[in-house]
Amino acid sequence: MRSLPRRPGLLLALALAFTPLVLAGGPKEKEPETKPFAGKVIPLADLAGRLGTKLDADAAATTLVLAGDDGKVYSLLKDEGSRLFFADPQLLKRPMRLTGRLLPGSQILQVLNVHSVVKGRLHDVYYWCDICSIKRHEKKICECCGGPMERREEPVKD
């Protein structure tokens, strides 16, 4: 008679012990493919303007797209990889090669690496502080000396 009350408790303990394995044991999502995307980064407002549409002011300041050489338009995910385009308007409307990946099931591009294309050659784009010899991948004030950082574009070595 004593074994009867223990069985449900034992079954419950086993079920709870294996629950995390069952929940985590499903197939993991495939990592999105990283590949190059060529084109020009432009404000979405420019693209919408060509269609006679005007974006709201708050959206226009925060929405950039890659108008791809393949004829497709990719929205840029605003994060550390694409931040330089939002901070440095001189990089807009120029030939670029972005290495990145599309968010699953979308045309939203997460930028992982940026190269400008100058006279058909790829160039590394970065910001440099001459005083501190610090290299960054976004335009900002040097966190060491507080001075400005200048954009540099150097040919990629083959």
Coordinates of N, CA and C in Angstrom, one line a residue:
M1 N 0.8 -1.2 0.0 CA 0.0 0.0 0.0 C 0.8 1.3 0.0
R2 N 2.0 1.2 0.6 CA 2.8 2.4 0.6 C 3.4 2.7 -0.8
S3 N 3.5 1.7 -1.7 CA 4.1 2.0 -3.0 C 3.2 2.8 -3.9
L4 N 1.9 2.7 -3.6 CA 1.0 3.4 -4.5 C 1.2 5.0 -4.4
P5 N 1.2 5.6 -3.2 CA 1.4 7.0 -3.1 C 2.8 7.5 -3.7
R6 N 3.8 6.6 -3.7 CA 5.1 7.0 -4.2 C 5.1 7.0 -5.7
R7 N 4.4 6.2 -6.4 CA 4.5 6.1 -7.8 C 4.1 7.4 -8.5
P8 N 2.9 8.0 -8.2 CA 2.6 9.3 -8.8 C 3.7 10.3 -8.6
G9 N 4.2 10.4 -7.4 CA 5.3 11.3 -7.1 C 6.6 11.0 -7.9
L10 N 6.9 9.8 -8.0 CA 8.1 9.4 -8.8 C 7.9 9.7 -10.3
L11 N 6.7 9.5 -10.8 CA 6.4 9.8 -12.2 C 6.4 11.3 -12.4
L12 N 5.9 12.0 -11.5 CA 5.9 13.5 -11.6 C 7.3 14.0 -11.6
A13 N 8.2 13.5 -10.7 CA 9.6 13.9 -10.6 C 10.3 13.6 -11.9
L14 N 10.1 12.4 -12.5 CA 10.7 12.1 -13.7 C 10.2 13.0 -14.9
A15 N 8.9 13.2 -14.9 CA 8.4 14.1 -16.0 C 9.0 15.5 -15.9
L16 N 9.1 16.0 -14.7 CA 9.7 17.4 -14.5 C 11.2 17.4 -14.9
A17 N 11.9 16.3 -14.5 CA 13.3 16.2 -14.8 C 13.6 16.2 -16.3
F18 N 12.7 15.6 -17.1 CA 13.0 15.5 -18.5 C 12.3 16.6 -19.4
T19 N 11.5 17.4 -18.7 CA 10.8 18.5 -19.5 C 11.8 19.4 -20.2
P20 N 12.9 19.9 -19.5 CA 13.8 20.8 -20.3 C 14.4 20.1 -21.5
L21 N 14.7 18.8 -21.4 CA 15.3 18.1 -22.5 C 14.3 18.1 -23.7
V22 N 13.1 17.9 -23.4 CA 12.1 17.8 -24.5 C 11.9 19.2 -25.1
L23 N 11.8 20.2 -24.3 CA 11.7 21.6 -24.8 C 12.9 22.0 -25.6
A24 N 14.1 21.7 -25.2 CA 15.3 22.2 -25.8 C 15.7 21.2 -26.9
G25 N 15.2 20.0 -27.0 CA 15.7 19.0 -27.9 C 15.2 19.1 -29.3
G26 N 14.3 20.1 -29.6 CA 13.8 20.3 -30.9 C 14.9 20.7 -31.9
P27 N 14.6 20.7 -33.2 CA 15.6 21.1 -34.1 C 15.9 22.6 -34.0
K28 N 17.1 23.0 -34.0 CA 17.5 24.4 -34.0 C 17.4 25.0 -35.3
E29 N 17.0 26.3 -35.3 CA 16.9 27.0 -36.6 C 18.3 27.1 -37.2
K30 N 18.3 27.0 -38.6 CA 19.5 27.1 -39.3 C 20.0 28.5 -39.3
E31 N 21.3 28.7 -39.1 CA 22.0 30.0 -39.1 C 21.8 30.6 -40.4
P32 N 21.4 31.9 -40.5 CA 21.2 32.5 -41.8 C 22.6 32.6 -42.6
E33 N 22.5 32.5 -43.9 CA 23.7 32.5 -44.7 C 24.3 33.9 -44.8
T34 N 25.6 34.0 -44.5 CA 26.4 35.2 -44.7 C 26.9 35.3 -46.1
K35 N 26.5 36.5 -46.8 CA 27.0 36.6 -48.2 C 27.1 38.1 -48.5
P36 N 27.8 38.4 -49.6 CA 27.9 39.8 -50.0 C 26.7 40.4 -50.7
F37 N 26.4 41.7 -50.5 CA 25.3 42.4 -51.1 C 25.9 43.7 -51.7
A38 N 25.8 43.9 -53.0 CA 26.3 45.1 -53.6 C 25.2 46.1 -54.0
G39 N 25.5 47.4 -53.8 CA 24.5 48.4 -54.2 C 24.9 49.7 -53.5
K40 N 23.8 50.5 -53.3 CA 24.0 51.8 -52.7 C 23.1 51.9 -51.5
V41 N 23.6 52.4 -50.4 CA 22.7 52.6 -49.2 C 22.1 54.0 -49.4
I42 N 20.8 54.0 -49.3 CA 20.0 55.3 -49.5 C 18.9 55.4 -48.4
P43 N 18.5 56.6 -48.1 CA 17.3 56.7 -47.2 C 16.1 56.1 -47.9
L44 N 15.3 55.5 -47.1 CA 14.0 54.9 -47.6 C 13.1 56.1 -48.1
A45 N 13.3 57.2 -47.6 CA 12.5 58.4 -48.0 C 12.8 58.7 -49.5
D46 N 14.0 58.6 -49.9 CA 14.3 58.8 -51.3 C 13.6 57.8 -52.2
L47 N 13.6 56.6 -51.8 CA 12.9 55.5 -52.6 C 11.4 55.8 -52.6
A48 N 10.9 56.1 -51.5 CA 9.4 56.4 -51.4 C 9.1 57.6 -52.2
G49 N 10.0 58.6 -52.2 CA 9.7 59.8 -53.0 C 9.6 59.6 -54.5
R50 N 10.4 58.6 -55.0 CA 10.3 58.3 -56.4 C 8.9 57.7 -56.7
L51 N 8.2 57.2 -55.7 CA 6.8 56.7 -56.0 C 5.8 57.7 -55.6
G52 N 6.2 58.9 -55.2 CA 5.3 60.0 -54.9 C 4.7 59.8 -53.5
T53 N 5.4 59.1 -52.6 CA 5.0 58.9 -51.2 C 6.0 59.6 -50.3
K54 N 5.5 60.1 -49.2 CA 6.3 60.8 -48.3 C 6.3 60.0 -46.9
L55 N 7.5 59.7 -46.4 CA 7.6 59.1 -45.1 C 7.3 60.1 -44.0
D56 N 6.8 59.6 -42.9 CA 6.7 60.4 -41.7 C 8.1 60.8 -41.3
A57 N 8.3 62.0 -40.7 CA 9.6 62.6 -40.4 C 10.4 61.7 -39.4
D58 N 9.7 61.1 -38.4 CA 10.4 60.2 -37.5 C 10.9 58.9 -38.1
A59 N 10.2 58.4 -39.1 CA 10.7 57.2 -39.8 C 11.8 57.6 -40.8
A60 N 11.7 58.7 -41.4 CA 12.7 59.1 -42.4 C 14.1 59.1 -41.8
A61 N 14.3 59.6 -40.6 CA 15.6 59.7 -40.0 C 16.2 58.4 -39.6
T62 N 15.4 57.4 -39.5 CA 15.9 56.1 -38.9 C 15.8 54.9 -39.9
T63 N 15.4 55.2 -41.2 CA 15.2 54.1 -42.1 C 16.1 54.2 -43.3
L64 N 17.1 53.3 -43.4 CA 17.9 53.2 -44.6 C 17.8 51.9 -45.3
V65 N 18.0 51.9 -46.6 CA 17.9 50.6 -47.3 C 19.1 50.5 -48.2
L66 N 19.4 49.2 -48.6 CA 20.4 49.0 -49.7 C 19.6 48.8 -51.0
A67 N 19.8 49.7 -51.9 CA 19.2 49.5 -53.2 C 20.3 48.6 -54.0
G68 N 20.0 47.4 -54.0 CA 20.9 46.4 -54.5 C 21.1 46.4 -56.0
D69 N 22.3 46.1 -56.4 CA 22.6 46.0 -57.9 C 21.8 44.9 -58.5
D70 N 21.3 44.0 -57.7 CA 20.4 42.9 -58.2 C 19.0 43.4 -58.4
G71 N 18.7 44.7 -58.2 CA 17.3 45.2 -58.3 C 16.4 45.0 -57.1
K72 N 16.9 44.4 -56.1 CA 16.2 44.2 -54.9 C 16.5 45.3 -53.9
V73 N 15.6 45.5 -52.9 CA 15.7 46.5 -51.9 C 15.8 45.8 -50.6
Y74 N 16.8 46.1 -49.8 CA 17.0 45.4 -48.5 C 17.0 46.5 -47.4
S75 N 16.1 46.4 -46.4 CA 16.1 47.3 -45.3 C 17.3 47.0 -44.4
L76 N 17.9 48.0 -43.9 CA 19.1 47.8 -43.0 C 18.6 47.7 -41.6
L77 N 19.0 46.6 -40.9 CA 18.8 46.5 -39.5 C 19.7 47.5 -38.8
K78 N 19.1 48.4 -38.0 CA 19.9 49.5 -37.4 C 20.6 48.9 -36.1
D79 N 21.9 48.5 -36.3 CA 22.6 48.0 -35.2 C 24.1 48.4 -35.4
E80 N 25.0 47.8 -34.6 CA 26.4 48.2 -34.7 C 27.0 48.1 -36.1
G81 N 26.5 47.1 -36.9 CA 27.1 46.9 -38.2 C 26.7 48.0 -39.2
S82 N 25.5 48.5 -39.1 CA 25.1 49.5 -40.1 C 25.1 51.0 -39.5
R83 N 25.5 51.1 -38.3 CA 25.5 52.4 -37.6 C 26.3 53.5 -38.3
L84 N 27.4 53.1 -39.0 CA 28.2 54.1 -39.7 C 27.4 54.8 -40.8
F85 N 26.4 54.2 -41.4 CA 25.6 54.8 -42.4 C 24.7 55.9 -41.8
F86 N 24.2 55.6 -40.6 CA 23.3 56.5 -40.0 C 24.0 57.8 -39.4
A87 N 25.3 57.5 -39.0 CA 26.1 58.6 -38.4 C 26.9 59.4 -39.5
D88 N 27.1 58.9 -40.6 CA 28.0 59.6 -41.6 C 27.3 59.6 -43.0
P89 N 26.5 60.7 -43.2 CA 25.7 60.7 -44.5 C 26.6 60.8 -45.7
Q90 N 27.9 61.0 -45.6 CA 28.8 61.0 -46.8 C 28.9 59.6 -47.4
L91 N 28.5 58.6 -46.6 CA 28.6 57.2 -47.1 C 27.4 56.8 -47.9
L92 N 26.4 57.6 -47.9 CA 25.1 57.3 -48.6 C 25.3 57.6 -50.1
K93 N 24.5 56.8 -50.8 CA 24.4 57.0 -52.3 C 25.7 56.7 -53.0
R94 N 26.6 55.9 -52.4 CA 27.8 55.5 -53.0 C 27.9 54.0 -53.2
P95 N 28.6 53.5 -54.2 CA 28.7 52.1 -54.4 C 29.4 51.4 -53.1
M96 N 28.7 50.4 -52.6 CA 29.2 49.7 -51.4 C 29.0 48.2 -51.6
R97 N 29.8 47.4 -50.9 CA 29.6 46.0 -50.8 C 29.5 45.7 -49.3
L98 N 28.3 45.2 -48.9 CA 28.0 44.9 -47.5 C 28.0 43.4 -47.4
T99 N 28.7 42.9 -46.4 CA 28.6 41.5 -46.1 C 27.7 41.4 -45.0
G100 N 26.7 40.5 -45.1 CA 25.7 40.4 -44.1 C 24.8 39.2 -44.3
R101 N 23.7 39.2 -43.5 CA 22.8 38.1 -43.6 C 21.3 38.6 -43.5
L102 N 20.4 37.9 -44.2 CA 19.0 38.3 -44.1 C 18.4 37.7 -43.0
L103 N 17.6 38.4 -42.2 CA 16.8 37.8 -41.2 C 15.8 36.8 -41.8
P104 N 15.7 35.6 -41.2 CA 14.9 34.6 -41.9 C 13.5 35.1 -42.3
G105 N 13.2 34.8 -43.6 CA 11.9 35.1 -44.1 C 11.6 36.6 -44.4
S106 N 12.7 37.3 -44.6 CA 12.6 38.8 -44.8 C 13.6 39.3 -45.8
Q107 N 13.5 40.6 -46.0 CA 14.4 41.4 -46.8 C 15.2 42.4 -45.9
I108 N 15.3 42.0 -44.6 CA 15.9 42.8 -43.6 C 17.4 42.4 -43.5
L109 N 18.3 43.2 -43.8 CA 19.7 42.9 -43.9 C 20.5 43.3 -42.6
Q110 N 21.1 42.3 -41.9 CA 22.0 42.6 -40.8 C 23.4 42.7 -41.4
V111 N 24.0 43.9 -41.3 CA 25.3 44.2 -41.9 C 26.4 43.7 -40.9
L112 N 27.3 43.0 -41.4 CA 28.4 42.5 -40.6 C 29.7 43.1 -41.0
N113 N 29.9 43.6 -42.2 CA 31.1 44.2 -42.7 C 30.8 45.1 -43.8
V114 N 31.5 46.2 -43.9 CA 31.3 47.3 -44.9 C 32.6 47.5 -45.7
H115 N 32.4 47.5 -47.0 CA 33.5 48.0 -47.9 C 32.9 49.0 -48.9
S116 N 33.6 50.0 -49.2 CA 33.2 51.0 -50.2 C 33.8 50.5 -51.5
V117 N 33.3 50.9 -52.6 CA 33.8 50.5 -53.9 C 34.3 51.8 -54.6
V118 N 35.6 51.9 -54.8 CA 36.1 53.1 -55.4 C 36.9 52.7 -56.6
K119 N 36.5 53.2 -57.7 CA 37.1 52.9 -59.0 C 37.2 51.4 -59.2
G120 N 36.2 50.7 -58.8 CA 36.1 49.2 -59.0 C 36.8 48.4 -58.0
R121 N 37.5 49.0 -57.0 CA 38.2 48.3 -56.0 C 37.6 48.4 -54.6
L122 N 37.6 47.4 -53.9 CA 37.1 47.4 -52.5 C 38.0 48.1 -51.6
H123 N 37.4 48.9 -50.7 CA 38.1 49.7 -49.7 C 37.5 49.4 -48.3
D124 N 38.4 49.2 -47.3 CA 38.0 49.2 -45.9 C 37.5 50.6 -45.5
V125 N 36.4 50.6 -44.8 CA 35.9 51.9 -44.3 C 36.1 51.9 -42.8
Y126 N 36.7 52.9 -42.2 CA 36.9 52.9 -40.7 C 37.1 54.4 -40.3
Y127 N 37.1 54.6 -39.0 CA 37.3 56.0 -38.5 C 38.6 55.9 -37.6
W128 N 39.4 56.9 -37.7 CA 40.7 56.9 -37.1 C 41.0 58.2 -36.3
C129 N 41.6 58.0 -35.1 CA 42.0 59.1 -34.3 C 43.5 59.2 -34.4
D130 N 44.0 60.3 -35.0 CA 45.5 60.5 -35.1 C 46.2 60.6 -33.8
I131 N 45.6 61.2 -32.8 CA 46.2 61.4 -31.6 C 46.4 60.1 -30.8
C132 N 45.4 59.3 -30.8 CA 45.4 58.1 -29.9 C 45.7 56.8 -30.7
S133 N 45.7 56.9 -32.1 CA 45.9 55.8 -32.9 C 44.9 54.7 -32.7
I134 N 43.6 55.1 -32.6 CA 42.5 54.2 -32.3 C 41.7 54.1 -33.6
K135 N 41.3 52.9 -33.9 CA 40.5 52.6 -35.1 C 39.1 52.1 -34.6
R136 N 38.1 52.7 -35.2 CA 36.7 52.3 -34.9 C 35.9 52.2 -36.2
H137 N 34.8 51.5 -36.1 CA 34.0 51.2 -37.3 C 32.7 52.1 -37.3
E138 N 32.7 53.2 -36.6 CA 31.6 54.1 -36.6 C 32.1 55.5 -36.3
K139 N 31.4 56.5 -36.8 CA 31.8 57.9 -36.7 C 31.4 58.3 -35.3
K140 N 32.3 58.7 -34.5 CA 32.0 59.3 -33.1 C 33.2 60.0 -32.6
I141 N 33.1 60.6 -31.4 CA 34.2 61.3 -30.8 C 35.1 60.2 -30.1
C142 N 36.4 60.4 -30.2 CA 37.3 59.5 -29.6 C 37.1 59.4 -28.1
E143 N 36.9 58.2 -27.6 CA 36.6 58.0 -26.2 C 37.9 58.2 -25.3
C144 N 39.0 58.2 -26.0 CA 40.3 58.4 -25.2 C 40.6 59.9 -25.0
C145 N 40.7 60.6 -26.1 CA 41.1 62.0 -26.0 C 39.9 63.0 -26.2
G146 N 38.8 62.5 -26.6 CA 37.7 63.4 -26.9 C 37.7 64.2 -28.2
G147 N 38.7 63.9 -29.0 CA 38.9 64.5 -30.3 C 38.0 63.9 -31.4
P148 N 38.0 64.5 -32.5 CA 37.2 63.9 -33.6 C 38.0 62.8 -34.3
M149 N 37.2 61.9 -34.8 CA 37.8 60.7 -35.6 C 37.5 61.0 -37.1
E150 N 38.4 60.7 -37.9 CA 38.2 61.0 -39.4 C 38.0 59.7 -40.1
R151 N 37.1 59.7 -41.1 CA 36.9 58.6 -41.9 C 38.1 58.3 -42.8
R152 N 38.4 57.0 -42.9 CA 39.5 56.6 -43.9 C 38.9 55.4 -44.7
E153 N 39.4 55.4 -45.9 CA 39.0 54.3 -46.8 C 40.3 53.9 -47.5
E154 N 40.7 52.7 -47.2 CA 42.0 52.1 -47.7 C 41.7 50.9 -48.6
P155 N 42.4 50.8 -49.7 CA 42.2 49.6 -50.6 C 42.4 48.3 -49.8
V156 N 41.5 47.3 -50.1 CA 41.7 46.0 -49.5 C 42.9 45.4 -50.2
K157 N 43.8 44.8 -49.4 CA 45.0 44.1 -50.0 C 44.6 42.8 -50.5
D158 N 45.0 42.5 -51.7 CA 44.6 41.2 -52.4 C 45.3 40.1 -51.8

